[in-house]
């Protein structure tokens, strides 16, 4: 008989605690599953987790679909200014030890929503499906989403580990991450690698089982912050030697700061334990939650769950600081340092407005140019975000300055963007070299602009002048 116990530990303050904890490499390092943004196809993220409650075993699959990635059709016949969007979702679960399908389900979601709401909300298509299964084990979850308007499909594979107390071995599930605003609120499941800093608390949950011959386990947990490249991209005309090791690596896993460590000894033999621990949401950056369990026999299992924290408004640009920071590609170094040194938010917003009006000198032109610029910043966030905001990447910089390419080609080692029918001229073509590939530890691809292009300085000058005179075209 499987028994379900609950233990909930919540930390209200992040702090350093010195605890003797093994430094062994995690058995698995994972984050929530997500796909790269592709215009016109469903962009979604997934979190899958198994629960055990008495004899009832379930897999929870939570899916979040980016509304702005869906193709919509006008629905003014129902209400003026509305659009219809919809998806068809296929779920399939199979055991890792066999190819047989354990559970499957099809779900259709259709909504008529306000046109502006579709562009600005990220939560319209977030839903959880529960699947009852017969026994613990390791399962593969396949989620396929089809846009009902375009007919385009995207697929994500997710892995679920459910410990078995009858297996007579130490067991540790994959990690479920949740987030909430206030202590008294209920948690919502996090999907995707990145979370917004608009909620105050995060929680991690794992299921643990133990060999029945032993009475207790020791649980160690850590919250770790890694050194990360969080700076805007180097200017278009910056020399190749200005690119640093951190630029190429994105995250330095060998340079870490332990924000919190905890150790608990828990009585556990023939049970499945739900172990939960909470933290205050940390600052913007890249993090790892590490959990390690040991029993009295010396058996040991370690899991790591990586995630990133972005601004409260992300992917949108709303605050004066965000509006100013993303002007880095249009300003010289002195201008940028001056505007970013303004501490008062009202004064900073005025400085941003003055920058645009001082250069364009026409209110109507300025308003149109400002709208285009920040729309591209937000679009870059949706398309290119990984360990840092999309607008700060080399691809994000080119996208903001020049817009979407006329032609795009992706190879094993590079991405080629062209802004002309001439595929060879340095003036119209940009190449992004693959500097780092996804690994077990690092779930991203790092692309950096090839700065050997002799036309980059001239291209930068010409496009910046277009922006500063309001002669840019969307």
Coordinates of C-alpha atoms in Angstrom, one line a residue:
X1 CA 0.0 0.0 0.0
X2 CA 1.4 3.4 -1.0
X3 CA 1.0 6.1 1.6
X4 CA 1.1 9.8 0.7
X5 CA 2.6 12.2 3.2
X6 CA 3.2 15.9 3.0
X7 CA 6.0 18.1 4.3
X8 CA 6.0 21.8 3.5
X9 CA 8.9 24.0 4.5
X10 CA 8.8 27.7 3.5
X11 CA 11.6 30.1 3.8
X12 CA 10.7 33.8 4.1
X13 CA 14.3 35.1 4.0
X14 CA 17.1 34.0 1.6
X15 CA 20.3 33.6 3.6
X16 CA 23.6 31.8 3.7
X17 CA 23.6 28.6 5.8
X18 CA 26.8 26.5 6.1
X19 CA 25.8 22.9 5.8
X20 CA 28.0 19.9 4.9
X21 CA 26.4 18.8 1.6
X22 CA 27.8 16.5 -1.1
X23 CA 29.0 18.2 -4.2
X24 CA 28.3 15.2 -6.4
X25 CA 27.0 16.0 -9.9
X26 CA 23.2 15.9 -10.2
X27 CA 21.7 12.7 -11.7
X28 CA 19.5 15.0 -13.8
X29 CA 19.6 18.7 -14.6
X30 CA 16.4 19.9 -16.1
X31 CA 14.1 22.9 -16.6
X32 CA 10.5 23.2 -17.9
X33 CA 10.1 22.3 -21.6
X34 CA 9.7 24.9 -24.2
X35 CA 10.2 25.5 -27.9
X36 CA 11.8 28.3 -29.8
X37 CA 9.6 31.1 -31.1
X38 CA 8.6 30.6 -34.7
X39 CA 6.3 33.2 -36.2
X40 CA 2.9 31.7 -37.2
X41 CA 3.2 28.5 -35.1
X42 CA 2.0 27.8 -31.6
X43 CA 4.6 28.8 -29.0
X44 CA 4.1 27.0 -25.7
X45 CA 5.7 25.8 -22.6
X46 CA 5.0 22.6 -20.5
X47 CA 5.4 21.4 -16.9
X48 CA 4.8 17.7 -16.2
X49 CA 4.7 16.1 -12.7
X50 CA 3.5 12.9 -11.1
X51 CA 1.5 12.7 -7.9
X52 CA 0.7 9.8 -5.5
X53 CA -2.3 10.0 -3.2
X54 CA -2.9 6.6 -1.6
X55 CA -3.5 4.1 -4.4
X56 CA -4.3 6.9 -6.9
X57 CA -1.4 7.9 -9.2
X58 CA -1.7 10.9 -11.6
X59 CA 0.3 12.8 -14.1
X60 CA -0.4 16.5 -14.2
X61 CA 0.5 18.3 -17.5
X62 CA 0.3 22.1 -17.4
X63 CA 0.5 23.9 -20.7
X64 CA 0.9 27.6 -21.4
X65 CA 0.4 28.9 -24.9
X66 CA 1.6 32.3 -26.0
X67 CA -1.5 34.0 -27.3
X68 CA 0.4 36.4 -29.7
X69 CA 1.9 33.3 -31.4
X70 CA -1.5 32.2 -32.7
X71 CA -3.1 33.2 -35.9
X72 CA -6.4 35.0 -35.3
X73 CA -9.4 35.9 -37.4
X74 CA -11.6 38.9 -37.0
X75 CA -14.8 38.1 -35.1
X76 CA -16.6 41.5 -35.4
X77 CA -19.9 39.7 -36.1
X78 CA -20.1 38.9 -32.4
X79 CA -18.5 42.1 -31.0
X80 CA -16.5 44.8 -32.7
X81 CA -12.8 44.7 -32.1
X82 CA -12.7 41.0 -31.2
X83 CA -10.7 38.1 -32.6
X84 CA -11.1 34.3 -32.6
X85 CA -8.2 32.1 -31.8
X86 CA -8.1 28.4 -31.1
X87 CA -5.9 25.3 -30.7
X88 CA -6.2 21.6 -30.9
X89 CA -4.0 19.9 -28.2
X90 CA -3.1 16.2 -28.4
X91 CA -1.6 14.5 -25.2
X92 CA 0.1 11.1 -25.3
X93 CA 1.8 9.3 -22.4
X94 CA 3.9 6.2 -22.7
X95 CA 6.2 4.3 -20.4
X96 CA 9.9 4.7 -20.9
X97 CA 10.3 0.9 -20.7
X98 CA 7.8 0.2 -23.5
X99 CA 6.3 1.9 -26.6
X100 CA 2.8 1.3 -25.5
X101 CA 0.5 4.3 -25.0
X102 CA -0.6 4.5 -21.3
X103 CA -3.0 7.4 -21.7
X104 CA -4.1 9.9 -24.4
X105 CA -6.5 12.8 -24.8
X106 CA -7.4 15.5 -27.3
X107 CA -8.5 18.9 -26.1
X108 CA -9.9 21.7 -28.2
X109 CA -9.7 25.3 -27.0
X110 CA -11.4 28.3 -28.7
X111 CA -11.8 31.8 -27.5
X112 CA -13.2 35.1 -28.7
X113 CA -11.2 37.9 -27.1
X114 CA -10.4 41.5 -27.3
X115 CA -7.8 42.2 -30.0
X116 CA -5.5 44.1 -27.7
X117 CA -6.0 41.5 -24.9
X118 CA -4.6 38.7 -27.1
X119 CA -1.4 40.7 -27.7
X120 CA -0.9 41.6 -24.1
X121 CA -1.9 38.5 -22.0
X122 CA 0.2 35.5 -21.5
X123 CA -2.3 33.5 -19.4
X124 CA -5.3 33.1 -21.7
X125 CA -4.3 29.6 -22.8
X126 CA -2.9 28.1 -19.6
X127 CA -4.6 24.9 -18.5
X128 CA -3.8 21.6 -16.6
X129 CA -4.8 18.1 -17.7
X130 CA -4.8 15.2 -15.2
X131 CA -4.1 11.6 -16.3
X132 CA -4.6 8.6 -14.0
X133 CA -2.1 5.8 -14.4
X134 CA -1.8 2.4 -12.9
X135 CA 1.7 2.3 -11.4
X136 CA 4.8 4.5 -10.6
X137 CA 7.7 4.6 -13.0
X138 CA 9.3 6.9 -15.6
X139 CA 7.0 8.2 -18.4
X140 CA 7.3 10.3 -21.5
X141 CA 4.7 12.9 -22.1
X142 CA 4.2 14.1 -25.7
X143 CA 2.2 17.3 -26.2
X144 CA 1.3 18.3 -29.7
X145 CA -0.5 21.7 -30.4
X146 CA -2.1 22.7 -33.7
X147 CA -3.2 26.2 -34.5
X148 CA -6.8 25.9 -35.7
X149 CA -6.5 28.8 -38.1
X150 CA -3.0 28.2 -39.7
X151 CA -3.0 24.4 -39.2
X152 CA 0.6 24.5 -38.1
X153 CA 1.8 22.1 -35.4
X154 CA 4.5 22.1 -32.7
X155 CA 5.5 19.2 -30.4
X156 CA 7.2 19.1 -27.0
X157 CA 8.4 15.9 -25.2
X158 CA 8.4 16.0 -21.4
X159 CA 9.7 13.4 -18.9
X160 CA 8.0 12.4 -15.6
X161 CA 9.6 10.3 -12.8
X162 CA 7.3 8.9 -10.1
X163 CA 9.1 7.0 -7.3
X164 CA 7.9 3.5 -6.3
X165 CA 8.0 2.7 -2.6
X166 CA 7.6 -1.0 -3.3
X167 CA 10.8 -1.0 -5.4
X168 CA 12.9 -1.2 -2.3
X169 CA 15.3 1.5 -3.5
X170 CA 15.7 5.2 -2.9
X171 CA 13.5 7.2 -5.3
X172 CA 13.4 10.9 -6.2
X173 CA 11.0 12.5 -8.8
X174 CA 11.5 15.3 -11.2
X175 CA 10.9 18.8 -9.8
X176 CA 7.7 20.9 -10.0
X177 CA 8.0 24.7 -9.6
X178 CA 5.2 27.0 -8.5
X179 CA 4.8 30.7 -7.9
X180 CA 2.4 32.9 -5.9
X181 CA 2.0 36.6 -5.0
X182 CA 1.3 36.5 -1.2
X183 CA 1.8 34.0 1.5
X184 CA -1.9 33.3 1.9
X185 CA -2.5 32.9 -1.9
X186 CA -2.5 29.6 -3.7
X187 CA 0.4 28.6 -5.9
X188 CA 0.2 28.4 -9.7
X189 CA 2.4 26.0 -11.6
X190 CA 5.3 27.5 -13.5
X191 CA 5.8 26.4 -17.2
X192 CA 8.9 27.4 -19.2
X193 CA 12.4 28.3 -18.1
X194 CA 11.7 32.0 -17.2
X195 CA 9.5 33.4 -14.5
X196 CA 8.4 37.0 -13.9
X197 CA 9.5 38.8 -10.8
X198 CA 5.9 40.0 -10.3
X199 CA 5.1 37.3 -7.7
X200 CA 6.8 37.2 -4.3
X201 CA 7.3 33.5 -3.6
X202 CA 8.4 30.4 -5.4
X203 CA 8.0 26.8 -4.3
X204 CA 9.6 23.5 -5.4
X205 CA 8.1 20.1 -5.0
X206 CA 9.5 16.6 -5.3
X207 CA 8.2 13.1 -4.4
X208 CA 10.6 10.9 -2.4
X209 CA 10.5 7.2 -1.6
X210 CA 12.9 5.1 0.5
X211 CA 14.1 1.5 0.8
X212 CA 11.7 -0.2 3.3
X213 CA 14.6 -1.6 5.3
X214 CA 15.6 1.9 6.5
X215 CA 13.7 4.3 8.7
X216 CA 14.9 7.8 7.6
X217 CA 16.4 9.9 4.9
X218 CA 18.4 13.1 4.9
X219 CA 17.3 15.8 2.4
X220 CA 19.7 18.6 1.4
X221 CA 18.4 21.5 -0.7
X222 CA 20.2 24.6 -2.2
X223 CA 19.2 27.7 -4.1
X224 CA 22.2 28.7 -6.3
X225 CA 22.7 31.8 -8.5
X226 CA 25.1 31.6 -11.4
X227 CA 27.2 34.4 -13.0
X228 CA 25.3 35.3 -16.2
X229 CA 25.6 37.6 -19.2
X230 CA 22.7 40.0 -18.6
X231 CA 24.1 43.0 -20.5
X232 CA 22.8 44.4 -23.8
X233 CA 24.5 43.2 -27.0
X234 CA 27.7 44.9 -28.0
X235 CA 27.2 47.7 -30.5
X236 CA 26.9 46.7 -34.1
X237 CA 30.3 48.2 -34.9
X238 CA 32.1 46.9 -31.8
X239 CA 35.3 45.0 -32.7
X240 CA 35.4 41.2 -32.4
X241 CA 38.0 41.3 -29.6
X242 CA 35.4 43.1 -27.4
X243 CA 33.4 39.8 -27.1
X244 CA 34.1 38.2 -23.8
X245 CA 34.2 34.6 -22.6
X246 CA 30.9 35.3 -20.6
X247 CA 29.3 36.6 -23.9
X248 CA 30.2 33.3 -25.5
X249 CA 29.1 31.1 -22.6
X250 CA 26.0 32.9 -21.5
X251 CA 26.1 31.3 -18.0
X252 CA 29.2 30.4 -16.0
X253 CA 28.2 27.3 -14.0
X254 CA 31.6 27.2 -12.3
X255 CA 31.0 30.7 -10.8
X256 CA 28.1 30.4 -8.3
X257 CA 26.7 32.0 -5.2
X258 CA 24.7 29.8 -2.8
X259 CA 21.7 31.9 -1.6
X260 CA 20.3 29.3 0.7
X261 CA 21.0 25.8 2.0
X262 CA 18.7 23.5 4.1
X263 CA 19.1 20.1 5.7
X264 CA 16.3 17.9 7.0
X265 CA 16.2 14.4 8.5
X266 CA 12.9 12.8 7.9
X267 CA 11.4 9.5 9.0
X268 CA 10.5 7.6 5.8
X269 CA 10.3 3.9 5.0
X270 CA 7.4 2.5 3.0
X271 CA 5.9 5.8 2.0
X272 CA 5.9 8.3 -0.8
X273 CA 6.7 11.8 0.6
X274 CA 5.8 15.1 -1.0
X275 CA 8.6 17.4 -0.1
X276 CA 8.0 21.1 -0.6
X277 CA 10.3 24.0 0.1
X278 CA 9.7 27.7 -0.7
X279 CA 11.8 30.9 -1.2
X280 CA 11.2 34.5 -1.8
X281 CA 11.5 35.2 -5.5
X282 CA 15.1 36.2 -6.2
X283 CA 16.4 39.1 -8.3
X284 CA 16.7 39.0 -12.1
X285 CA 19.3 36.3 -13.1
X286 CA 19.8 32.6 -13.6
X287 CA 19.4 30.0 -10.9
X288 CA 19.4 26.4 -9.9
X289 CA 17.4 24.6 -7.3
X290 CA 19.3 21.5 -6.1
X291 CA 17.8 18.7 -4.0
X292 CA 19.8 15.7 -2.8
X293 CA 18.4 12.7 -0.8
X294 CA 20.4 10.1 1.1
X295 CA 19.3 7.1 3.1
X296 CA 21.0 5.2 5.9
X297 CA 22.4 2.7 3.5
X298 CA 24.4 5.4 1.7
X299 CA 22.2 5.5 -1.4
X300 CA 22.1 9.0 -2.9
X301 CA 20.1 10.7 -5.6
X302 CA 20.4 14.4 -6.7
X303 CA 18.2 16.4 -9.0
X304 CA 18.7 20.0 -10.3
X305 CA 16.1 22.3 -11.7
X306 CA 17.2 25.5 -13.6
X307 CA 15.2 28.6 -14.1
X308 CA 15.6 32.3 -14.9
X309 CA 13.9 35.4 -13.4
X310 CA 13.0 38.3 -15.6
X311 CA 11.4 41.7 -14.9
X312 CA 7.8 42.0 -13.6
X313 CA 6.6 43.3 -17.0
X314 CA 8.5 40.9 -19.2
X315 CA 8.3 40.5 -22.2
X316 CA 6.8 44.0 -22.3
X317 CA 8.6 47.3 -21.9
X318 CA 6.6 49.5 -19.5
X319 CA 8.7 51.2 -16.9
X320 CA 10.9 54.4 -17.5
X321 CA 14.0 52.3 -16.7
X322 CA 13.1 49.7 -19.3
X323 CA 12.2 52.4 -21.9
X324 CA 15.6 54.0 -21.3
X325 CA 17.7 50.9 -21.1
X326 CA 16.6 49.6 -24.5
X327 CA 17.8 52.9 -26.2
X328 CA 21.3 51.7 -25.9
X329 CA 21.5 50.8 -29.6
X330 CA 20.6 54.4 -30.6
X331 CA 22.7 56.4 -28.2
X332 CA 26.5 57.0 -27.9
X333 CA 28.2 55.9 -24.7
X334 CA 28.0 59.3 -22.9
X335 CA 24.3 59.8 -23.7
X336 CA 23.5 56.3 -22.4
X337 CA 25.5 56.7 -19.2
X338 CA 23.8 60.1 -18.5
X339 CA 20.3 58.8 -19.0
X340 CA 20.8 55.6 -17.0
X341 CA 22.2 57.7 -14.1
X342 CA 18.9 59.4 -13.5
X343 CA 17.4 57.9 -10.4
X344 CA 14.0 59.6 -10.3
X345 CA 11.5 57.7 -12.5
X346 CA 9.5 60.8 -13.5
X347 CA 12.7 62.6 -14.5
X348 CA 13.9 59.4 -16.4
X349 CA 10.6 59.2 -18.4
X350 CA 10.9 62.9 -19.3
X351 CA 14.5 62.3 -20.4
X352 CA 13.3 59.4 -22.7
X353 CA 10.6 61.6 -24.2
X354 CA 13.1 64.5 -24.7
X355 CA 15.5 62.1 -26.4
X356 CA 13.0 61.2 -29.1
X357 CA 11.6 64.7 -29.6
X358 CA 14.9 66.4 -29.6
X359 CA 16.1 64.2 -32.4
X360 CA 12.9 63.7 -34.5
X361 CA 11.5 67.2 -33.9
X362 CA 8.0 66.2 -35.0
X363 CA 5.5 64.9 -32.5
X364 CA 3.5 62.7 -35.0
X365 CA 6.7 61.3 -36.5
X366 CA 8.1 60.7 -33.0
X367 CA 5.0 58.9 -31.8
X368 CA 5.0 56.5 -34.8
X369 CA 8.8 55.9 -34.5
X370 CA 8.5 55.2 -30.7
X371 CA 5.7 52.7 -31.3
X372 CA 7.7 50.8 -33.9
X373 CA 10.9 50.8 -31.8
X374 CA 9.3 49.4 -28.6
X375 CA 7.1 46.9 -30.5
X376 CA 10.3 45.5 -31.9
X377 CA 11.9 45.4 -28.5
X378 CA 9.0 43.4 -27.2
X379 CA 8.9 41.1 -30.3
X380 CA 12.7 40.5 -29.8
X381 CA 11.9 39.4 -26.2
X382 CA 9.4 36.9 -27.4
X383 CA 11.6 35.5 -30.2
X384 CA 15.1 35.4 -28.7
X385 CA 14.9 35.3 -24.9
X386 CA 16.9 32.6 -23.2
X387 CA 19.1 33.2 -20.2
X388 CA 18.7 36.9 -20.9
X389 CA 16.1 39.1 -22.4
X390 CA 15.8 38.7 -26.2
X391 CA 16.3 42.4 -26.9
X392 CA 19.8 42.1 -25.3
X393 CA 21.0 39.4 -27.7
X394 CA 22.8 40.0 -31.0
X395 CA 19.8 38.7 -32.9
X396 CA 17.5 41.0 -30.9
X397 CA 19.7 44.0 -31.6
X398 CA 19.6 43.4 -35.4
X399 CA 15.9 42.7 -35.3
X400 CA 15.2 46.0 -33.4
X401 CA 17.4 48.1 -35.7
X402 CA 16.5 46.6 -39.1
X403 CA 13.3 44.6 -38.5
X404 CA 12.5 41.0 -39.5
X405 CA 14.9 39.8 -42.3
X406 CA 13.7 39.3 -45.9
X407 CA 15.5 36.0 -46.0
X408 CA 16.6 33.7 -43.2
X409 CA 18.7 30.5 -43.3
X410 CA 19.7 28.3 -40.4
X411 CA 22.6 25.8 -40.7
X412 CA 24.4 23.6 -38.2
X413 CA 26.9 26.3 -37.3
X414 CA 25.3 29.7 -38.1
X415 CA 22.1 31.7 -38.9
X416 CA 22.1 33.9 -42.0
X417 CA 19.8 36.9 -42.2
X418 CA 19.5 39.0 -45.4
X419 CA 17.7 42.3 -45.9
X420 CA 18.1 42.3 -49.7
X421 CA 17.8 40.0 -52.7
X422 CA 21.6 40.2 -52.7
X423 CA 22.6 37.3 -50.5
X424 CA 26.4 38.2 -50.5
X425 CA 26.8 41.9 -49.9
X426 CA 28.1 42.8 -46.5
X427 CA 25.8 45.8 -46.5
X428 CA 22.6 43.7 -46.4
X429 CA 23.6 40.4 -44.8
X430 CA 24.3 39.4 -41.2
X431 CA 25.6 36.1 -39.9
X432 CA 25.2 34.8 -36.4
X433 CA 27.7 32.1 -35.4
X434 CA 26.8 29.3 -33.0
X435 CA 29.1 29.8 -30.0
X436 CA 27.5 27.3 -27.6
X437 CA 25.2 24.4 -28.2
X438 CA 22.6 23.0 -25.8
X439 CA 23.9 20.4 -23.4
X440 CA 22.6 18.4 -20.4
X441 CA 23.4 21.4 -18.3
X442 CA 22.9 24.3 -20.6
X443 CA 19.5 24.2 -22.5
X444 CA 20.2 27.1 -24.9
X445 CA 22.0 27.9 -28.1
X446 CA 24.2 31.0 -28.0
X447 CA 24.5 32.9 -31.3
X448 CA 26.8 35.9 -31.7
X449 CA 27.0 38.3 -34.6
X450 CA 29.9 37.7 -37.0
X451 CA 31.8 41.0 -36.6
X452 CA 34.2 40.5 -39.4
X453 CA 31.8 42.3 -41.7
X454 CA 33.6 45.4 -42.9
X455 CA 30.3 47.3 -43.4
X456 CA 29.0 47.0 -39.8
X457 CA 30.2 50.5 -38.7
X458 CA 28.6 52.2 -41.8
X459 CA 25.4 50.1 -41.5
X460 CA 25.1 51.1 -37.8
X461 CA 25.5 54.8 -38.6
X462 CA 23.0 54.8 -41.4
X463 CA 20.3 52.9 -39.6
X464 CA 20.7 54.9 -36.4
X465 CA 20.3 58.1 -38.4
X466 CA 17.0 56.8 -39.8
X467 CA 15.7 56.1 -36.3
X468 CA 16.8 59.5 -35.1
X469 CA 15.1 61.4 -37.9
X470 CA 11.9 59.3 -37.8
X471 CA 12.5 57.9 -41.3
X472 CA 12.2 54.3 -40.2
X473 CA 9.7 51.9 -41.9
X474 CA 7.9 49.1 -40.1

